[in-house]
Amino acid sequence: MLILRTLCYVALVVCFGLGIASCVSPPDYPDTPEISFKKIETARIVKQTGSYDTVSVTISFKDGDGDLGLDDSDTGFPYSRLDQSGKLNKYYNNYFMTMQVQESSGNYVDLPLGTLDYNSRYPRLSPEAQGSRKTPLRGDLTFGLTITQGTLRVIKPDLPAQIMVRFKVRIVDRALHESNEIITDPIATR
C-alpha cells in the first residue's frame, strides 16, 4: 500500500511538472537579429620575431527564427563569393567588423583596410534538433583577431604613440536580415 501511495505521488509530481513545462512559451524575438556588446579582451604576445596584440570581441545575439550562420555548403547565391555582376558579394560573409582608431583629436575614425578586412563567416548556430522549424535563438559569438602597431602605422601614419582602437560589429542571418550595429569599448594597443 505504501508503494502504491508513493507511486501515485511520483506520478502526480511528474504530471504537475509536465503541465508547468508545457505552459512555458518560447521567447518572442524579432526575425531580424539583434546584437549587443558583451566584452572585449586583449593580450600582448611577445616573440623573437615581433610583438602583437590578440583581441577577442564577444557579442550577444537574439534571433526570432534561428536562421543564423553559414556552413561550408552555403556557397551559392546569395552567399557566393562574387555577386551576379562579378563583384565581391557582401553576403558571402555574415559577420561584419570595422576597426576604428582614435585620432589625436580624440575622435574615432574607420581604419581603411581596403580589400583586407575583418569580415568573416560564423557557422550555423541553429540546434540540430530544430530541423527545418523556426526556433528563437540567443547566445554569444566571440571573434578573435590579431593587431600589430606596425601595420596600423603603415595604413595611418599620423596615429599617436599609444593607439586606441574599437570595433563596429553587425551580423546578418540567412534571410539577409541585417542586425543593428554595436560599438565595442576601446582598447589600447602597444
PDB file of C-alpha atoms in Angstrom:
ATOM      1  CA  MET A   1       0.000   0.000   0.000  1.00  0.00           C
ATOM      2  CA  LEU A   2       2.853   2.359   0.843  1.00  0.00           C
ATOM      3  CA  ILE A   3       4.488   1.646  -2.521  1.00  0.00           C
ATOM      4  CA  LEU A   4       1.235   2.366  -4.370  1.00  0.00           C
ATOM      5  CA  ARG A   5       0.793   5.664  -2.497  1.00  0.00           C
ATOM      6  CA  THR A   6       4.424   6.653  -3.255  1.00  0.00           C
ATOM      7  CA  LEU A   7       3.952   5.822  -6.947  1.00  0.00           C
ATOM      8  CA  CYS A   8       0.777   7.931  -7.019  1.00  0.00           C
ATOM      9  CA  TYR A   9       2.661  10.890  -5.504  1.00  0.00           C
ATOM     10  CA  VAL A  10       5.501  10.464  -8.002  1.00  0.00           C
ATOM     11  CA  ALA A  11       3.034  10.274 -10.905  1.00  0.00           C
ATOM     12  CA  LEU A  12       1.263  13.389  -9.601  1.00  0.00           C
ATOM     13  CA  VAL A  13       4.548  15.318  -9.341  1.00  0.00           C
ATOM     14  CA  VAL A  14       5.594  14.221 -12.858  1.00  0.00           C
ATOM     15  CA  CYS A  15       2.214  15.235 -14.318  1.00  0.00           C
ATOM     16  CA  PHE A  16       2.386  18.569 -12.495  1.00  0.00           C
ATOM     17  CA  GLY A  17       5.920  19.158 -13.812  1.00  0.00           C
ATOM     18  CA  LEU A  18       4.905  18.311 -17.370  1.00  0.00           C
ATOM     19  CA  GLY A  19       1.913  20.606 -17.078  1.00  0.00           C
ATOM     20  CA  ILE A  20       4.075  23.502 -15.923  1.00  0.00           C
ATOM     21  CA  ALA A  21       6.683  22.818 -18.633  1.00  0.00           C
ATOM     22  CA  SER A  22       4.022  22.844 -21.360  1.00  0.00           C
ATOM     23  CA  CYS A  23       2.948  26.329 -20.229  1.00  0.00           C
ATOM     24  CA  VAL A  24       6.379  27.814 -20.899  1.00  0.00           C
ATOM     25  CA  SER A  25       6.334  29.500 -24.292  1.00  0.00           C
ATOM     26  CA  PRO A  26       9.433  30.205 -26.364  1.00  0.00           C
ATOM     27  CA  PRO A  27      10.760  33.759 -26.277  1.00  0.00           C
ATOM     28  CA  ASP A  28       9.329  36.200 -28.809  1.00  0.00           C
ATOM     29  CA  TYR A  29      12.307  37.733 -30.634  1.00  0.00           C
ATOM     30  CA  PRO A  30      12.079  39.562 -33.959  1.00  0.00           C
ATOM     31  CA  ASP A  31      13.246  37.685 -37.090  1.00  0.00           C
ATOM     32  CA  THR A  32      15.879  40.386 -37.670  1.00  0.00           C
ATOM     33  CA  PRO A  33      18.879  39.598 -35.454  1.00  0.00           C
ATOM     34  CA  GLU A  34      19.580  41.913 -32.522  1.00  0.00           C
ATOM     35  CA  ILE A  35      23.060  42.157 -31.046  1.00  0.00           C
ATOM     36  CA  SER A  36      24.595  43.807 -28.001  1.00  0.00           C
ATOM     37  CA  PHE A  37      28.179  44.304 -26.903  1.00  0.00           C
ATOM     38  CA  LYS A  38      29.280  41.884 -24.191  1.00  0.00           C
ATOM     39  CA  LYS A  39      33.061  42.239 -23.803  1.00  0.00           C
ATOM     40  CA  ILE A  40      36.411  42.852 -25.431  1.00  0.00           C
ATOM     41  CA  GLU A  41      39.637  41.259 -24.202  1.00  0.00           C
ATOM     42  CA  THR A  42      43.219  41.755 -25.280  1.00  0.00           C
ATOM     43  CA  ALA A  43      46.547  40.063 -24.642  1.00  0.00           C
ATOM     44  CA  ARG A  44      50.060  41.085 -25.639  1.00  0.00           C
ATOM     45  CA  ILE A  45      52.104  38.360 -27.355  1.00  0.00           C
ATOM     46  CA  VAL A  46      55.883  38.841 -27.448  1.00  0.00           C
ATOM     47  CA  LYS A  47      58.004  36.574 -29.663  1.00  0.00           C
ATOM     48  CA  GLN A  48      61.502  36.780 -31.082  1.00  0.00           C
ATOM     49  CA  THR A  49      60.014  37.689 -34.448  1.00  0.00           C
ATOM     50  CA  GLY A  50      57.971  40.600 -33.037  1.00  0.00           C
ATOM     51  CA  SER A  51      55.101  41.598 -30.790  1.00  0.00           C
ATOM     52  CA  TYR A  52      51.402  41.816 -31.451  1.00  0.00           C
ATOM     53  CA  ASP A  53      48.080  42.092 -29.645  1.00  0.00           C
ATOM     54  CA  THR A  54      45.400  39.424 -29.782  1.00  0.00           C
ATOM     55  CA  VAL A  55      41.869  40.711 -29.381  1.00  0.00           C
ATOM     56  CA  SER A  56      38.628  38.835 -28.651  1.00  0.00           C
ATOM     57  CA  VAL A  57      35.315  40.598 -29.228  1.00  0.00           C
ATOM     58  CA  THR A  58      32.198  38.962 -27.759  1.00  0.00           C
ATOM     59  CA  ILE A  59      28.683  39.993 -28.737  1.00  0.00           C
ATOM     60  CA  SER A  60      25.337  38.634 -27.552  1.00  0.00           C
ATOM     61  CA  PHE A  61      22.637  37.887 -30.120  1.00  0.00           C
ATOM     62  CA  LYS A  62      18.900  37.165 -30.320  1.00  0.00           C
ATOM     63  CA  ASP A  63      17.081  35.964 -33.435  1.00  0.00           C
ATOM     64  CA  GLY A  64      13.414  35.033 -33.716  1.00  0.00           C
ATOM     65  CA  ASP A  65      13.621  32.373 -36.408  1.00  0.00           C
ATOM     66  CA  GLY A  66      17.076  30.963 -35.638  1.00  0.00           C
ATOM     67  CA  ASP A  67      18.472  31.252 -39.153  1.00  0.00           C
ATOM     68  CA  LEU A  68      21.935  32.351 -38.061  1.00  0.00           C
ATOM     69  CA  GLY A  69      25.230  31.201 -39.517  1.00  0.00           C
ATOM     70  CA  LEU A  70      26.526  29.680 -42.725  1.00  0.00           C
ATOM     71  CA  ASP A  71      28.190  26.339 -43.336  1.00  0.00           C
ATOM     72  CA  ASP A  72      30.651  25.185 -45.986  1.00  0.00           C
ATOM     73  CA  SER A  73      27.833  24.262 -48.368  1.00  0.00           C
ATOM     74  CA  ASP A  74      26.436  27.818 -48.359  1.00  0.00           C
ATOM     75  CA  THR A  75      28.348  28.979 -51.436  1.00  0.00           C
ATOM     76  CA  GLY A  76      25.576  29.532 -53.990  1.00  0.00           C
ATOM     77  CA  PHE A  77      23.668  32.776 -54.471  1.00  0.00           C
ATOM     78  CA  PRO A  78      23.059  34.824 -52.285  1.00  0.00           C
ATOM     79  CA  TYR A  79      26.124  33.612 -50.310  1.00  0.00           C
ATOM     80  CA  SER A  80      28.547  33.195 -53.226  1.00  0.00           C
ATOM     81  CA  ARG A  81      31.934  34.922 -53.133  1.00  0.00           C
ATOM     82  CA  LEU A  82      31.014  37.035 -56.196  1.00  0.00           C
ATOM     83  CA  ASP A  83      27.646  38.639 -56.899  1.00  0.00           C
ATOM     84  CA  GLN A  84      25.811  38.331 -60.230  1.00  0.00           C
ATOM     85  CA  SER A  85      27.819  41.224 -61.718  1.00  0.00           C
ATOM     86  CA  GLY A  86      31.154  39.576 -60.814  1.00  0.00           C
ATOM     87  CA  LYS A  87      31.964  41.895 -57.897  1.00  0.00           C
ATOM     88  CA  LEU A  88      32.758  40.779 -54.340  1.00  0.00           C
ATOM     89  CA  ASN A  89      29.485  39.775 -52.697  1.00  0.00           C
ATOM     90  CA  LYS A  90      28.812  41.445 -49.363  1.00  0.00           C
ATOM     91  CA  TYR A  91      26.742  38.454 -48.198  1.00  0.00           C
ATOM     92  CA  TYR A  92      29.497  35.893 -48.680  1.00  0.00           C
ATOM     93  CA  ASN A  93      30.275  36.871 -45.074  1.00  0.00           C
ATOM     94  CA  ASN A  94      27.786  37.115 -42.229  1.00  0.00           C
ATOM     95  CA  TYR A  95      29.909  38.828 -39.547  1.00  0.00           C
ATOM     96  CA  PHE A  96      30.956  42.393 -40.322  1.00  0.00           C
ATOM     97  CA  MET A  97      33.610  44.165 -38.286  1.00  0.00           C
ATOM     98  CA  THR A  98      35.169  47.583 -38.889  1.00  0.00           C
ATOM     99  CA  MET A  99      38.164  48.756 -36.871  1.00  0.00           C
ATOM    100  CA  GLN A 100      38.160  52.357 -35.704  1.00  0.00           C
ATOM    101  CA  VAL A 101      41.247  54.196 -34.444  1.00  0.00           C
ATOM    102  CA  GLN A 102      41.351  57.224 -32.183  1.00  0.00           C
ATOM    103  CA  GLU A 103      42.989  60.257 -33.761  1.00  0.00           C
ATOM    104  CA  SER A 104      44.979  62.886 -31.860  1.00  0.00           C
ATOM    105  CA  SER A 105      41.763  64.946 -31.647  1.00  0.00           C
ATOM    106  CA  GLY A 106      40.110  62.128 -29.669  1.00  0.00           C
ATOM    107  CA  ASN A 107      37.649  61.278 -32.458  1.00  0.00           C
ATOM    108  CA  TYR A 108      37.357  57.711 -33.723  1.00  0.00           C
ATOM    109  CA  VAL A 109      37.540  57.117 -37.472  1.00  0.00           C
ATOM    110  CA  ASP A 110      37.165  53.959 -39.543  1.00  0.00           C
ATOM    111  CA  LEU A 111      40.523  52.473 -40.459  1.00  0.00           C
ATOM    112  CA  PRO A 112      40.541  51.942 -44.240  1.00  0.00           C
ATOM    113  CA  LEU A 113      41.841  48.422 -44.798  1.00  0.00           C
ATOM    114  CA  GLY A 114      40.899  48.210 -48.489  1.00  0.00           C
ATOM    115  CA  THR A 115      40.335  44.607 -49.510  1.00  0.00           C
ATOM    116  CA  LEU A 116      41.811  43.447 -46.191  1.00  0.00           C
ATOM    117  CA  ASP A 117      39.058  43.465 -43.630  1.00  0.00           C
ATOM    118  CA  TYR A 118      37.847  41.648 -40.542  1.00  0.00           C
ATOM    119  CA  ASN A 119      34.598  40.472 -42.139  1.00  0.00           C
ATOM    120  CA  SER A 120      34.113  36.733 -41.826  1.00  0.00           C
ATOM    121  CA  ARG A 121      31.684  33.853 -41.507  1.00  0.00           C
ATOM    122  CA  TYR A 122      30.428  32.170 -38.389  1.00  0.00           C
ATOM    123  CA  PRO A 123      28.975  28.631 -38.549  1.00  0.00           C
ATOM    124  CA  ARG A 124      25.302  27.694 -38.407  1.00  0.00           C
ATOM    125  CA  LEU A 125      24.039  28.147 -34.880  1.00  0.00           C
ATOM    126  CA  SER A 126      20.630  26.528 -35.139  1.00  0.00           C
ATOM    127  CA  PRO A 127      20.266  23.434 -32.960  1.00  0.00           C
ATOM    128  CA  GLU A 128      20.294  20.148 -34.873  1.00  0.00           C
ATOM    129  CA  ALA A 129      17.071  19.076 -33.152  1.00  0.00           C
ATOM    130  CA  GLN A 130      15.324  22.086 -34.666  1.00  0.00           C
ATOM    131  CA  GLY A 131      15.330  20.588 -38.167  1.00  0.00           C
ATOM    132  CA  SER A 132      13.600  22.992 -40.542  1.00  0.00           C
ATOM    133  CA  ARG A 133      11.430  24.544 -37.803  1.00  0.00           C
ATOM    134  CA  LYS A 134      11.928  28.189 -36.963  1.00  0.00           C
ATOM    135  CA  THR A 135      13.146  28.410 -33.381  1.00  0.00           C
ATOM    136  CA  PRO A 136      14.264  31.506 -31.471  1.00  0.00           C
ATOM    137  CA  LEU A 137      17.974  31.575 -30.668  1.00  0.00           C
ATOM    138  CA  ARG A 138      20.094  33.590 -28.306  1.00  0.00           C
ATOM    139  CA  GLY A 139      23.695  33.300 -27.273  1.00  0.00           C
ATOM    140  CA  ASP A 140      27.161  34.769 -27.678  1.00  0.00           C
ATOM    141  CA  LEU A 141      29.605  34.988 -30.586  1.00  0.00           C
ATOM    142  CA  THR A 142      33.318  35.576 -29.973  1.00  0.00           C
ATOM    143  CA  PHE A 143      35.619  36.705 -32.763  1.00  0.00           C
ATOM    144  CA  GLY A 144      39.402  36.710 -32.379  1.00  0.00           C
ATOM    145  CA  LEU A 145      41.910  38.776 -34.336  1.00  0.00           C
ATOM    146  CA  THR A 146      45.493  39.998 -34.290  1.00  0.00           C
ATOM    147  CA  ILE A 147      46.658  43.632 -34.348  1.00  0.00           C
ATOM    148  CA  THR A 148      50.182  44.898 -34.945  1.00  0.00           C
ATOM    149  CA  GLN A 149      51.038  48.560 -34.429  1.00  0.00           C
ATOM    150  CA  GLY A 150      53.371  48.472 -37.423  1.00  0.00           C
ATOM    151  CA  THR A 151      50.512  47.579 -39.753  1.00  0.00           C
ATOM    152  CA  LEU A 152      48.292  50.286 -38.252  1.00  0.00           C
ATOM    153  CA  ARG A 153      51.027  52.895 -38.729  1.00  0.00           C
ATOM    154  CA  VAL A 154      51.572  51.898 -42.374  1.00  0.00           C
ATOM    155  CA  ILE A 155      47.862  52.396 -43.050  1.00  0.00           C
ATOM    156  CA  LYS A 156      47.555  55.586 -40.972  1.00  0.00           C
ATOM    157  CA  PRO A 157      50.998  57.081 -40.149  1.00  0.00           C
ATOM    158  CA  ASP A 158      49.716  60.050 -38.087  1.00  0.00           C
ATOM    159  CA  LEU A 159      48.468  57.927 -35.169  1.00  0.00           C
ATOM    160  CA  PRO A 160      49.549  58.803 -31.600  1.00  0.00           C
ATOM    161  CA  ALA A 161      52.174  56.747 -29.696  1.00  0.00           C
ATOM    162  CA  GLN A 162      49.562  54.609 -27.906  1.00  0.00           C
ATOM    163  CA  ILE A 163      46.904  53.569 -30.366  1.00  0.00           C
ATOM    164  CA  MET A 164      43.337  53.234 -29.080  1.00  0.00           C
ATOM    165  CA  VAL A 165      41.075  51.041 -31.202  1.00  0.00           C
ATOM    166  CA  ARG A 166      37.462  49.934 -31.059  1.00  0.00           C
ATOM    167  CA  PHE A 167      35.240  47.979 -33.417  1.00  0.00           C
ATOM    168  CA  LYS A 168      31.863  48.374 -35.090  1.00  0.00           C
ATOM    169  CA  VAL A 169      30.124  44.995 -35.421  1.00  0.00           C
ATOM    170  CA  ARG A 170      26.955  43.715 -37.063  1.00  0.00           C
ATOM    171  CA  ILE A 171      25.730  40.332 -38.286  1.00  0.00           C
ATOM    172  CA  VAL A 172      23.349  39.087 -40.952  1.00  0.00           C
ATOM    173  CA  ASP A 173      21.133  35.987 -40.982  1.00  0.00           C
ATOM    174  CA  ARG A 174      20.487  33.575 -43.855  1.00  0.00           C
ATOM    175  CA  ALA A 175      17.425  35.581 -44.932  1.00  0.00           C
ATOM    176  CA  LEU A 176      19.831  38.566 -45.257  1.00  0.00           C
ATOM    177  CA  HIS A 177      18.249  40.469 -42.360  1.00  0.00           C
ATOM    178  CA  GLU A 178      20.968  42.792 -41.050  1.00  0.00           C
ATOM    179  CA  SER A 179      21.269  43.322 -37.301  1.00  0.00           C
ATOM    180  CA  ASN A 180      21.787  46.597 -35.539  1.00  0.00           C
ATOM    181  CA  GLU A 181      25.375  47.808 -35.287  1.00  0.00           C
ATOM    182  CA  ILE A 182      27.225  47.920 -31.971  1.00  0.00           C
ATOM    183  CA  ILE A 183      30.453  49.643 -30.999  1.00  0.00           C
ATOM    184  CA  THR A 184      32.841  47.955 -28.576  1.00  0.00           C
ATOM    185  CA  ASP A 185      34.664  49.594 -25.719  1.00  0.00           C
ATOM    186  CA  PRO A 186      38.065  50.950 -26.784  1.00  0.00           C
ATOM    187  CA  ILE A 187      41.311  49.115 -26.059  1.00  0.00           C
ATOM    188  CA  ALA A 188      44.934  50.264 -26.179  1.00  0.00           C
ATOM    189  CA  THR A 189      47.416  48.555 -28.469  1.00  0.00           C
ATOM    190  CA  ARG A 190      51.091  48.627 -27.549  1.00  0.00           C
TER     191      ARG A 190
END
